Amino acid sequence: MYSVSNSETKAAAVPSAAREAEERTRDKVLGAVLEHGPVSAAELGERLGFTPAAVRRHLDALSGKGLIQVKLVRNSSSGAGRPARRYVLSPQGQAHLGNDYLDIATEALRQLGAVLGPQAIEAFAAERFGRMEERYRPVVDAAGPELADRAEALAAELTKDGFVASTTMIGATAKKSTLLSIQLCQAHCPIQGLATAYPVFCDKETEVFARLLEVDVRRLSTLSRGGHVCTTHIPVGRTRSAPQVPLHAETNQSTSIHQQERP
């Protein structure tokens, strides 16, 4: 009877251990694309401490699985030259990061709407994001009166809830302060499937952002409508005068605030 020696067992374990290490590294690359995308291969290498060859190997593998995709981005300052290759998560990659039970939830909402009408779904979304607003309010208010600080506090709370949010000041070199704005980006949406089927979820979330920041905001793109991130435009230098809509106010008409993603 043939018996497996210890040396043969160890030899067989080496490829398995190598594969596991490779998968862990690949997950790090995927996470970095999620957090920093659109991001170049060179930027990923610098952030993760990987060689260009290693980064490209993992990017090719993730692309082959359909988890990431290439977005061509022009130079924002001059617009000249060939567009640069930047990596972002694909819709499949977003789903890969965890959208468990969304199919069940979407079907439940479909049946709720069929029985009670679309206003029932709107009320559900308003209540859900109303609870979010109640949790976020003390943190955002504690950040102080400066809009940039409040936006950063909001982004931090969104990240804790899985939205992988960040803020970027736009137009900082402009002479007129009224041209300044903040872009609040959410690289992941745990409820993307629901928002795709029912855009009212995005609408209610945006209303919450406006109330928390006390300024009118505008959605430039959403993951649910094909954007690589959810981007919210926050104007700086204007009077903070967003309407204080009650958390659970009922409306007779629902107006979508989705905008097309800008190039």
Short mmCIF file of N, CA, C and O in Angstrom, two decimals, residues 5 20 69 94 101 105 119 136 147 150 172 194 211-212 231 233 250 259:
data_model
loop_
_atom_site.label_atom_id
_atom_site.label_comp_id
_atom_site.label_asym_id
_atom_site.label_seq_id
_atom_site.Cartn_x
_atom_site.Cartn_y
_atom_site.Cartn_z
N SER A 5 4.53 10.43 2.09
CA SER A 5 5.54 10.87 3.04
C SER A 5 5.29 12.30 3.46
O SER A 5 4.55 13.05 2.82
N GLU A 20 -3.28 30.89 -1.93
CA GLU A 20 -3.99 31.67 -0.92
C GLU A 20 -3.36 33.05 -0.76
O GLU A 20 -4.06 34.06 -0.62
N GLN A 69 -12.82 47.35 -14.42
CA GLN A 69 -12.85 47.76 -15.81
C GLN A 69 -12.03 49.03 -15.97
O GLN A 69 -11.74 49.72 -14.99
N GLN A 94 -18.77 45.35 -7.87
CA GLN A 94 -19.56 45.89 -6.78
C GLN A 94 -20.38 44.78 -6.12
O GLN A 94 -20.45 44.68 -4.90
N TYR A 101 -28.79 39.13 -0.11
CA TYR A 101 -30.20 39.33 0.21
C TYR A 101 -30.85 40.49 -0.55
O TYR A 101 -32.02 40.78 -0.33
N ALA A 105 -34.81 41.41 -0.93
CA ALA A 105 -35.34 42.71 -0.54
C ALA A 105 -36.04 43.40 -1.71
O ALA A 105 -37.10 44.02 -1.53
N GLN A 119 -46.20 54.86 -3.26
CA GLN A 119 -46.00 55.73 -2.11
C GLN A 119 -45.52 54.94 -0.90
O GLN A 119 -44.83 55.48 -0.02
N TYR A 136 -26.36 60.17 12.00
CA TYR A 136 -25.26 61.00 11.51
C TYR A 136 -25.29 62.42 12.09
O TYR A 136 -24.24 63.07 12.19
N LEU A 147 -18.29 74.03 6.16
CA LEU A 147 -18.92 73.03 5.28
C LEU A 147 -17.96 71.89 4.95
O LEU A 147 -18.37 70.72 4.90
N ARG A 150 -17.85 69.49 7.84
CA ARG A 150 -19.09 68.74 7.95
C ARG A 150 -19.17 67.66 6.87
O ARG A 150 -19.61 66.54 7.13
N ALA A 172 -10.12 74.90 -6.08
CA ALA A 172 -9.42 75.58 -5.00
C ALA A 172 -8.53 76.71 -5.51
O ALA A 172 -8.22 77.65 -4.77
N LEU A 194 -31.16 47.64 -4.90
CA LEU A 194 -32.42 48.29 -4.58
C LEU A 194 -32.53 49.65 -5.26
O LEU A 194 -33.57 50.01 -5.80
N ARG A 211 -29.88 68.15 4.08
CA ARG A 211 -30.30 68.59 5.42
C ARG A 211 -29.13 68.57 6.40
O ARG A 211 -28.98 69.47 7.22
N LEU A 212 -28.29 67.55 6.31
CA LEU A 212 -27.16 67.47 7.22
C LEU A 212 -26.15 68.58 6.97
O LEU A 212 -25.57 69.14 7.90
N THR A 231 -21.52 60.43 -7.03
CA THR A 231 -20.87 61.72 -6.83
C THR A 231 -21.93 62.78 -6.52
O THR A 231 -22.88 62.95 -7.27
N HIS A 233 -22.43 66.85 -5.69
CA HIS A 233 -21.84 68.19 -5.79
C HIS A 233 -22.34 69.03 -4.62
O HIS A 233 -23.54 69.19 -4.41
N GLU A 250 -44.58 63.41 4.16
CA GLU A 250 -45.23 62.74 3.05
C GLU A 250 -45.40 63.74 1.91
O GLU A 250 -45.75 64.89 2.11
N GLN A 259 -28.90 62.97 -12.04
CA GLN A 259 -28.29 63.69 -13.15
C GLN A 259 -27.41 62.72 -13.92
O GLN A 259 -26.93 61.74 -13.38
#
